[in-house]
Coordinates of C-alpha atoms and ligand atoms in Angstrom, one line a residue:
X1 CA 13.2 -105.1 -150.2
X2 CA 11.7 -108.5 -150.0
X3 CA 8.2 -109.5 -150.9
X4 CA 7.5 -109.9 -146.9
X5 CA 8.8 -106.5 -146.2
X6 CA 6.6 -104.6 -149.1
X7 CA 3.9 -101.9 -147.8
X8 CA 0.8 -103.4 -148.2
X9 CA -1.6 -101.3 -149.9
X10 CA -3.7 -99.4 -147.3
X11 CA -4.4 -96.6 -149.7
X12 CA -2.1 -94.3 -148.1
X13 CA 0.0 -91.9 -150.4
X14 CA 2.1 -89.2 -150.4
X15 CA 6.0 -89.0 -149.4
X16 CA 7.9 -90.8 -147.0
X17 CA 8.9 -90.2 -143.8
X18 CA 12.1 -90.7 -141.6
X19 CA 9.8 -91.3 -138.1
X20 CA 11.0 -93.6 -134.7
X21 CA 8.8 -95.4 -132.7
X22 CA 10.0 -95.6 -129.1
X23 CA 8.8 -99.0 -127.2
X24 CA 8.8 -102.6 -128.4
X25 CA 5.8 -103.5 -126.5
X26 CA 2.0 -103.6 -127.5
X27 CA 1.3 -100.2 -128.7
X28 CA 4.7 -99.5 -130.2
X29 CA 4.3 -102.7 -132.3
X30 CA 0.8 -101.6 -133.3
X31 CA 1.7 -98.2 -134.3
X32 CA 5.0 -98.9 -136.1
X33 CA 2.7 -101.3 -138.1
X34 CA 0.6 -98.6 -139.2
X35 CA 3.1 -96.4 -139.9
X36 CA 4.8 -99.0 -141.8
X37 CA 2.2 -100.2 -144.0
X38 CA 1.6 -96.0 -145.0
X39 CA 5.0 -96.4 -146.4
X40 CA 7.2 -94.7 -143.7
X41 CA 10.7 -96.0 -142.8
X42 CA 10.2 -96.7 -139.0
X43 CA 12.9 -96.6 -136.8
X44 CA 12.0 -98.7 -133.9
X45 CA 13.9 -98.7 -130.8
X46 CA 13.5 -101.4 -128.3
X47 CA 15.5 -102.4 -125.3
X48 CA 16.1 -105.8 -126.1
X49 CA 18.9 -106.7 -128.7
X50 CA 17.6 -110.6 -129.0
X51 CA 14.0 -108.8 -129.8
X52 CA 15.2 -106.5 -132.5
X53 CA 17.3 -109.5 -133.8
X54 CA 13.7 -111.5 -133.7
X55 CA 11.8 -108.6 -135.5
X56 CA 14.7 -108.0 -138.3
X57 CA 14.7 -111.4 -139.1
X58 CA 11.3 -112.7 -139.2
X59 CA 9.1 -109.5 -139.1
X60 CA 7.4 -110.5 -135.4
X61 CA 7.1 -109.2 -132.2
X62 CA 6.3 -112.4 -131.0
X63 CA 6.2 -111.4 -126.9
X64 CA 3.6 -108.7 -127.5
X65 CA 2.1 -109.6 -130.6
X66 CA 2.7 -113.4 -132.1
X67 CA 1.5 -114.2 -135.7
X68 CA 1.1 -110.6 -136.3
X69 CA 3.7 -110.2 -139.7
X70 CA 5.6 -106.2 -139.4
X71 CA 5.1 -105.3 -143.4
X72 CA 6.7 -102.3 -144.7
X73 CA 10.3 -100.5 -144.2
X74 CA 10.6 -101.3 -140.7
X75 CA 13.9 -101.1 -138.4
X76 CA 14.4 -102.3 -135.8
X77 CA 17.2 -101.3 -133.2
X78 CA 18.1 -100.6 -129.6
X79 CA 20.2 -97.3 -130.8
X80 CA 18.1 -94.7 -129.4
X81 CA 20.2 -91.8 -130.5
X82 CA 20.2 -93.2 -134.1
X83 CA 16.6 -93.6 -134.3
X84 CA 16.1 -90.0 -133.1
X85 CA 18.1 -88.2 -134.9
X86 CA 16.9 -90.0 -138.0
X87 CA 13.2 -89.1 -137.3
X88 CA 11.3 -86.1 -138.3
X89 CA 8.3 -87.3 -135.8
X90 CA 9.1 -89.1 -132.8
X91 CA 6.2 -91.6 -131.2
X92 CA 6.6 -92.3 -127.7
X93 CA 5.4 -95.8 -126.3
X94 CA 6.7 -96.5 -123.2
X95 CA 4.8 -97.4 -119.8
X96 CA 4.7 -94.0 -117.6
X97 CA 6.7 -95.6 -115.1
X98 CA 9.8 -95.7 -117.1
X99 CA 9.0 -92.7 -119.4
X100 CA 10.7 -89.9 -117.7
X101 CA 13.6 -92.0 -116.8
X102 CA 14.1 -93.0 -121.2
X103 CA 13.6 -89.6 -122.4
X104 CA 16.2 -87.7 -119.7
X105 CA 19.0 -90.4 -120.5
X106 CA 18.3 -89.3 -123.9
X107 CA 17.5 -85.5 -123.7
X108 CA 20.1 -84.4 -126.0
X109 CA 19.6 -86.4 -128.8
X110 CA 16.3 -84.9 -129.9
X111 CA 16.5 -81.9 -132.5
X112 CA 15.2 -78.2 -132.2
X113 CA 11.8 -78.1 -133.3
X114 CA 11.1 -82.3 -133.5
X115 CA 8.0 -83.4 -133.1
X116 CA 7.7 -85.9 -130.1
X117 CA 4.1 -87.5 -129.6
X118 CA 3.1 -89.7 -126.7
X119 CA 1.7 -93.2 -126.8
X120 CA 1.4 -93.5 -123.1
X121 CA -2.0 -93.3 -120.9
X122 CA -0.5 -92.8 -117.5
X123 CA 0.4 -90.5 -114.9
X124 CA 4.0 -89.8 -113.4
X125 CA 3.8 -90.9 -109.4
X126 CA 5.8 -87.3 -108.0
X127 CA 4.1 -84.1 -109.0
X128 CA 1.3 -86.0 -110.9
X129 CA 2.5 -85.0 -114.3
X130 CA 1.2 -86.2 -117.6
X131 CA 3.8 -87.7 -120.0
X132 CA 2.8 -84.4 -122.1
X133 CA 4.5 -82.6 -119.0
X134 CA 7.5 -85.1 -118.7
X135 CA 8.3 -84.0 -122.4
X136 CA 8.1 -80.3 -122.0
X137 CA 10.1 -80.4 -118.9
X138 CA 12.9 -82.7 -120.4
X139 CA 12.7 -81.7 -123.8
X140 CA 11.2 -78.0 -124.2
X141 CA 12.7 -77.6 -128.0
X142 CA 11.0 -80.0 -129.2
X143 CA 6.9 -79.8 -130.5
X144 CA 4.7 -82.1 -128.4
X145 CA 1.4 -84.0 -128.9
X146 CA -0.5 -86.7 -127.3
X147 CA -2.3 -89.8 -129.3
X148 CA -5.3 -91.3 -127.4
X149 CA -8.8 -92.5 -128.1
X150 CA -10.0 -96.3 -128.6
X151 CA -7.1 -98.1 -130.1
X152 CA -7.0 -101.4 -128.9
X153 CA -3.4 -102.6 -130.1
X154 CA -4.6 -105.9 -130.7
X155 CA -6.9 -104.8 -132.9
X156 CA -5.2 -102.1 -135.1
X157 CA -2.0 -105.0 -136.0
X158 CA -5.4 -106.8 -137.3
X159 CA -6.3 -103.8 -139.6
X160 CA -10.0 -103.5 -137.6
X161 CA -11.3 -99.8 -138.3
X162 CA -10.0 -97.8 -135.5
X163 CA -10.2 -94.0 -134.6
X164 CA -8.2 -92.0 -132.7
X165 CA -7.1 -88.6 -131.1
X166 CA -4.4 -86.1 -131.5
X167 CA -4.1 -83.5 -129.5
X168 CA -1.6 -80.8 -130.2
X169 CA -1.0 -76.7 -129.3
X170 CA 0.3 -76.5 -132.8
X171 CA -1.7 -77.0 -135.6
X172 CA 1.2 -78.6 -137.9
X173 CA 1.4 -80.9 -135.0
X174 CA -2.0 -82.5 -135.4
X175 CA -1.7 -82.3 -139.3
X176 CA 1.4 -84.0 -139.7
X177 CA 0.0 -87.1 -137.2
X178 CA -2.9 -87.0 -138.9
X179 CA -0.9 -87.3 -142.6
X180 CA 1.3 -89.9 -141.0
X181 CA -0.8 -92.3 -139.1
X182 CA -4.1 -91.9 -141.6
X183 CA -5.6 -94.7 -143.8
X184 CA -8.0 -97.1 -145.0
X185 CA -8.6 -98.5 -140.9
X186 CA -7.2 -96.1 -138.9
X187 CA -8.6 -92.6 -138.8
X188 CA -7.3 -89.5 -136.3
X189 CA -8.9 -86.8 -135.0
X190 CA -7.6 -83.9 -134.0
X191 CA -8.4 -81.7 -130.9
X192 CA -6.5 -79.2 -129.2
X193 CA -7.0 -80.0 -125.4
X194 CA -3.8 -81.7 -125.2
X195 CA -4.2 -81.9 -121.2
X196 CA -8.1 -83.5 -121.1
X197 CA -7.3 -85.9 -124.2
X198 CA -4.4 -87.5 -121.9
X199 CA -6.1 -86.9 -118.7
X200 CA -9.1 -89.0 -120.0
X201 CA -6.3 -91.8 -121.3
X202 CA -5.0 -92.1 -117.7
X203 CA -8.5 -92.0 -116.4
X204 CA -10.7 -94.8 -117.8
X205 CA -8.0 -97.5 -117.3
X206 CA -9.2 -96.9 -113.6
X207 CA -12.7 -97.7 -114.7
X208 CA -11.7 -100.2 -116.8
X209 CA -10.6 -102.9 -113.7
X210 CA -14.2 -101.4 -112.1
X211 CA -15.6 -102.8 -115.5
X212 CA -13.6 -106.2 -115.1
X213 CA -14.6 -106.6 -111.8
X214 CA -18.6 -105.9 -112.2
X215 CA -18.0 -108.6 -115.1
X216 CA -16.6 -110.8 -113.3
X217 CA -19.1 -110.6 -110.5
X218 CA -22.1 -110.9 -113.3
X219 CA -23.9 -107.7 -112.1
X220 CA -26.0 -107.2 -115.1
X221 CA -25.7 -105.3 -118.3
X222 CA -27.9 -102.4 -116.2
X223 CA -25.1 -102.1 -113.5
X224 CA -22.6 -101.8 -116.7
X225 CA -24.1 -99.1 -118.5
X226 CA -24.0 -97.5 -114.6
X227 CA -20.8 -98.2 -113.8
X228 CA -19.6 -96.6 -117.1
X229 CA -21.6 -93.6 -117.6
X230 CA -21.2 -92.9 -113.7
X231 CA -16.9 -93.2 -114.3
X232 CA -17.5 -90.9 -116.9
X233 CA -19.1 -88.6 -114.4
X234 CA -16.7 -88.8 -112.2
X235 CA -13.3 -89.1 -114.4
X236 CA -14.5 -85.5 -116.2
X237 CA -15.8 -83.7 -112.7
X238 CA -11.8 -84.2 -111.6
X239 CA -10.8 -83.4 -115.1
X240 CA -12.2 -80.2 -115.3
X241 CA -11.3 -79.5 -112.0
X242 CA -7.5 -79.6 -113.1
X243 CA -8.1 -77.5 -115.9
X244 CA -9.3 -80.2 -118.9
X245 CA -12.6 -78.8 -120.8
X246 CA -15.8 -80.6 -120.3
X247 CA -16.3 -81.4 -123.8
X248 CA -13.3 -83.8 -124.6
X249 CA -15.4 -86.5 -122.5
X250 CA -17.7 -86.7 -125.3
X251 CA -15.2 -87.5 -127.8
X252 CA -13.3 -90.4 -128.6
X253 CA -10.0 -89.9 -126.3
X254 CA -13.2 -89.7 -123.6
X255 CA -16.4 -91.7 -123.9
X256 CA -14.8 -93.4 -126.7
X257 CA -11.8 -95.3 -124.8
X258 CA -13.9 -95.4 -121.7
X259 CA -16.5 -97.5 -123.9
X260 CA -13.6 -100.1 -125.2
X261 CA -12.2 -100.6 -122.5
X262 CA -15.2 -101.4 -119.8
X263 CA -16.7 -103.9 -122.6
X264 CA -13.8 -105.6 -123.8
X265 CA -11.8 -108.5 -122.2
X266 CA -9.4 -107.5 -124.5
X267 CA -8.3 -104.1 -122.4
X268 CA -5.5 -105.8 -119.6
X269 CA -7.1 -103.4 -117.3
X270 CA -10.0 -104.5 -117.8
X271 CA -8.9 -108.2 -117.2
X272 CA -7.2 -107.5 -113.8
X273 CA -10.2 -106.2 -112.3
X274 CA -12.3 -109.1 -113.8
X275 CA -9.7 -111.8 -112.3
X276 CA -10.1 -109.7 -108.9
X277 CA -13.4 -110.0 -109.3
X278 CA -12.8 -113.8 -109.7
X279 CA -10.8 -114.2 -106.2
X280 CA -7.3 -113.4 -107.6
X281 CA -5.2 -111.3 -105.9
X282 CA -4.0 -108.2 -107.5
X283 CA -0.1 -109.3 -107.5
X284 CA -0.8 -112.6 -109.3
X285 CA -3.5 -110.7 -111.7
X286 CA -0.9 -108.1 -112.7
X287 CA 1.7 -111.3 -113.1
X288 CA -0.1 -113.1 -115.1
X289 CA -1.4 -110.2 -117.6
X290 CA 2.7 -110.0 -118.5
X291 CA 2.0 -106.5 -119.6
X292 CA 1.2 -103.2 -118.1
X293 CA -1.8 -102.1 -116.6
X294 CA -1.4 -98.4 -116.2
X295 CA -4.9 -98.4 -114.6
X296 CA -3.6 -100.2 -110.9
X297 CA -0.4 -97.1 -110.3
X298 CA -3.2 -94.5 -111.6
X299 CA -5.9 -95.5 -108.9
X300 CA -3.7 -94.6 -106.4
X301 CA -2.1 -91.4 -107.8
X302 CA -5.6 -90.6 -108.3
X303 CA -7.0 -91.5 -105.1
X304 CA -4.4 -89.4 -103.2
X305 CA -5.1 -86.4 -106.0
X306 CA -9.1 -86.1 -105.3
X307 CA -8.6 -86.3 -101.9
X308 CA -6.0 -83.6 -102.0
X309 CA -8.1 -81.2 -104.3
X310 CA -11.5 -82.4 -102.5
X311 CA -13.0 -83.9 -106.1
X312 CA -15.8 -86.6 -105.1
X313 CA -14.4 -89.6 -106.6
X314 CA -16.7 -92.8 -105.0
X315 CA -15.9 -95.5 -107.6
X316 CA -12.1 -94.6 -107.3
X317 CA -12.1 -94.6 -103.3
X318 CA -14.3 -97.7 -103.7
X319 CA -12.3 -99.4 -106.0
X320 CA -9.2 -98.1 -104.4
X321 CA -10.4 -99.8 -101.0
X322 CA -11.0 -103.1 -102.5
X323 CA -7.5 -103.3 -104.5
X324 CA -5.0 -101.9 -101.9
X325 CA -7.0 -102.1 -98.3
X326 CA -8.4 -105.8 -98.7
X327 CA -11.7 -104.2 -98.4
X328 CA -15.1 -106.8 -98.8
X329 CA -16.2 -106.3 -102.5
X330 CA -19.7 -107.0 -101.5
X331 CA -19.5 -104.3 -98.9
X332 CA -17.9 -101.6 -101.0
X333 CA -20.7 -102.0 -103.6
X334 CA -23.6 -101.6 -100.9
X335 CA -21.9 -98.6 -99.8
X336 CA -21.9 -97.1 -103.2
X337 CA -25.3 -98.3 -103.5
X338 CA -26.5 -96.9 -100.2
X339 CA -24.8 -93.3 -100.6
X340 CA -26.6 -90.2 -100.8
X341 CA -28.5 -90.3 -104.7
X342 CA -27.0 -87.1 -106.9
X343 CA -27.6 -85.0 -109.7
X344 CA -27.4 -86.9 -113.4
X345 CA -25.3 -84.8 -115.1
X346 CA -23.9 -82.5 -112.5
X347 CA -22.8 -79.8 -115.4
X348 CA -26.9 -78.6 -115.8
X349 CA -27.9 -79.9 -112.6
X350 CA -25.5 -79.4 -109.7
X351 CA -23.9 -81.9 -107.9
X352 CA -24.3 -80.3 -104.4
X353 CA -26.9 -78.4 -104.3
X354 CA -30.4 -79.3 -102.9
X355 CA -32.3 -80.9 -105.0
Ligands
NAI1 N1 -1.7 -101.9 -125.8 C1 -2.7 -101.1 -126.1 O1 -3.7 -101.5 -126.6 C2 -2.5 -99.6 -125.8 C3 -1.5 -99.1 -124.9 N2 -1.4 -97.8 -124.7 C4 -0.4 -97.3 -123.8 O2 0.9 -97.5 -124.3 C5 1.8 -97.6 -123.2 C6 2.7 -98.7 -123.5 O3 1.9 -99.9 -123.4 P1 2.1 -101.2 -124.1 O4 3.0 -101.1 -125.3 O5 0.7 -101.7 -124.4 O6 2.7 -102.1 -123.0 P2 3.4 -103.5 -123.0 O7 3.3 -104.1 -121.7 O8 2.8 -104.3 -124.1 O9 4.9 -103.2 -123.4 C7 5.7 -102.4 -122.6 C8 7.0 -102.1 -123.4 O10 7.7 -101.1 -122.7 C9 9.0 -101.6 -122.6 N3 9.7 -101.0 -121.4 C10 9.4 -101.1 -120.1 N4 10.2 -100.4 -119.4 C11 11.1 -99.9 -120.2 C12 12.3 -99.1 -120.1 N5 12.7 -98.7 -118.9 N6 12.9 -98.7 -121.2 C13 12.5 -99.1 -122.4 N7 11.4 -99.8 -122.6 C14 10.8 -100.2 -121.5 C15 8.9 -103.1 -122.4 O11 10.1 -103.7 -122.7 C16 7.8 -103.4 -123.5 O12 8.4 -103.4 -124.7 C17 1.0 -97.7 -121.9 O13 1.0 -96.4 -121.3 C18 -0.4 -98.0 -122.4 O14 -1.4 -97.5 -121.6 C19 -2.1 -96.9 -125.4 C20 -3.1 -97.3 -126.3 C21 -3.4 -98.7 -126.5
13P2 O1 -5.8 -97.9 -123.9 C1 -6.2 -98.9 -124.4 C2 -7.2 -99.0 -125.5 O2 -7.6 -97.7 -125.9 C3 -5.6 -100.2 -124.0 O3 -6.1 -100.5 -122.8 P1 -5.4 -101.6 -121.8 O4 -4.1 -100.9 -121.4 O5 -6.4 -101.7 -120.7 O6 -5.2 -102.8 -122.6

């Protein structure tokens, strides 16, 4: 192994595992890093044969994350089957449009009893699955968990302390992530309400762009601190509606990501809605991110699901107005502004009832 390709010492021990990271992009890169520098041989399949080549040969993703070196027993390859089959733990980092579609082609390739953990914070447009879903439908054998919470890609390949979320039925699910991904700057947490902790993922993309936008617009730190503890609100009343319990939204795959990702420029979500904010439209803003913004195919799925189910959603139908029916920004906020004043925290004090 060459110097460059050495583990660098996070403090992590233990054995080495066999595990395959699915998805060259941000989050795939970030977490293969991790898992490379605990010491793990990481298989890491990617579409792109010229990317692979690029990674093999000077340790960089350099599309989704230039100047960041990949240390550590890392391999690249675009051979799904062979990365499965070599893995004991499969990570799964793929946008939710295309998830379904990779894991079907590829259905019989994963082993009895594998564990397959998704990356991905979206929601499937027909039937409104979760990726959890996708995997139980497509690949039932197999033992599924979800990984979620604030994790900034950007910031783990820089080694900042980061904490996150898995979510698992089975408790040598959640053990074995946390023994895998766990080290000096990355810490997991484990919780076992796999549907809320991925829920809550897809969810405060949406109010991430609401974030952007308010930035963008310079409505005040007050209006911030609104904006996200009212998107909490809202995100967990249609969360626990579907089934997710109330107290995952005060952990980290909850508050936590909603927090990182309505304060930081560095969320994409959050930097379409603040170019929106700016005058952009939402086309150009998605084109010139480059990446994914789950948060924009969400709103909608979302939208159409409150309505359905008869959940009170006002920042999503607001925002949702602004981003796909040209409404006036300036209008949509007075509206908001303007509508009847609710309970705070509409699980002591109800929502609908007289006050
Ligand atoms: N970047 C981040 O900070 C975090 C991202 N996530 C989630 O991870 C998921 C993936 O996001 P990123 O890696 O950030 O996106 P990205 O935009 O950086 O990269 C997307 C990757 O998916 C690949 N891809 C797209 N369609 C594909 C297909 N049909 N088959 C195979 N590969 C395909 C692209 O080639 C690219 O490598 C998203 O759901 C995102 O919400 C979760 C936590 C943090
Ligand atoms: O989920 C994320 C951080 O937890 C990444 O957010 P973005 O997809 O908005 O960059």
């Amino acid at each position: 192994m060459s110097e460059q390709s050495m583990p660098q010492d996070t403090g992590a021990t233990g054995p080495v595992h066999d595990v395959a990271v699915l998805g060259g992009g941000s989050f795939g890169t970030a977490m293969a890093k991790v898992l490379g520098e605990n010491g793990h041989r990481v298989h890491f399949w990617m579409r792109g044969e010229a990317q692979a080549e690029e990674i093999r040969t000077t340790r960089v993703n350099s599309r989704y994350m230039p100047g960041i070196e990949l240390a550590g027993d890392i391999q690249p390859t675009t051979d799904l089957a062979d990365a499965v089959s070599k893995a004991e733990i499969v990570f799964v980092a793929i946008p939710s449009k295309a998830f379904r579609a990779v894991i079907r082609e590829n259905c019989d390739k994963f082993r009895d009893d594998q564990i397959v953990v998704s990356l991905t914070k979206g929601i499937e447009e027909h039937g409104f699955k979760l990726m959890s879903e996708i995997l139980q439908e497509e690949i039932p054998r197999c033992r599924i968990g979800v990984l979620s919470g604030p994790n900034l890609a950007g910031e783990i390949v820089n080694r900042d302390l980061t904490a996150t979320v898995i979510a698992a039925k089975d408790p040598d699910v959640r053990r074995a992530v946390q023994d895998l991904l766990g080290c000096e700057y990355f810490r997991v947490y484990a919780n076992v309400d796999v549907y809320g902790v991925e829920l809550a993922g897809a969810l405060k993309n949406i109010y991430a762009i609401v974030a952007g936008l308010a930035s963008a617009l310079e409505m005040g730190e007050n209006a911030k601190a609104m904006l996200i503890t009212r998107g909490l609100a809202e995100m967990s009343r249609f969360a626990v509606s579907l089934g997710a319990n109330p107290m995952t939204f005060m952990g980290l795959a909850g508050v936590g990501d909603l927090i990182v990702t309505c304060t930081s420029s560095k969320s994409r979500n959050y930097r379409v809605g603040y170019a929106v904010g700016q005058g952009q439209n939402l086309d150009d803003a998605v084109a010139e991110l480059g990446q994914v913004a789950e948060g924009i195919y969400t709103l909608k799925l979302v939208k159409e699901k409150a309505e359905a189910i008869g959940i009170y959603m006002p920042l999503v139908r607001g925002l949702y107005e602004i981003l796909y029916d040209n409404a006036s920004i300036r209008a949509v906020i007075n509206s908001l502004m303007m509508s009847v004043q609710n309970s705070d925290v509409e699980f002591i004090l109800p929502r609908t009832i007289s006050q």
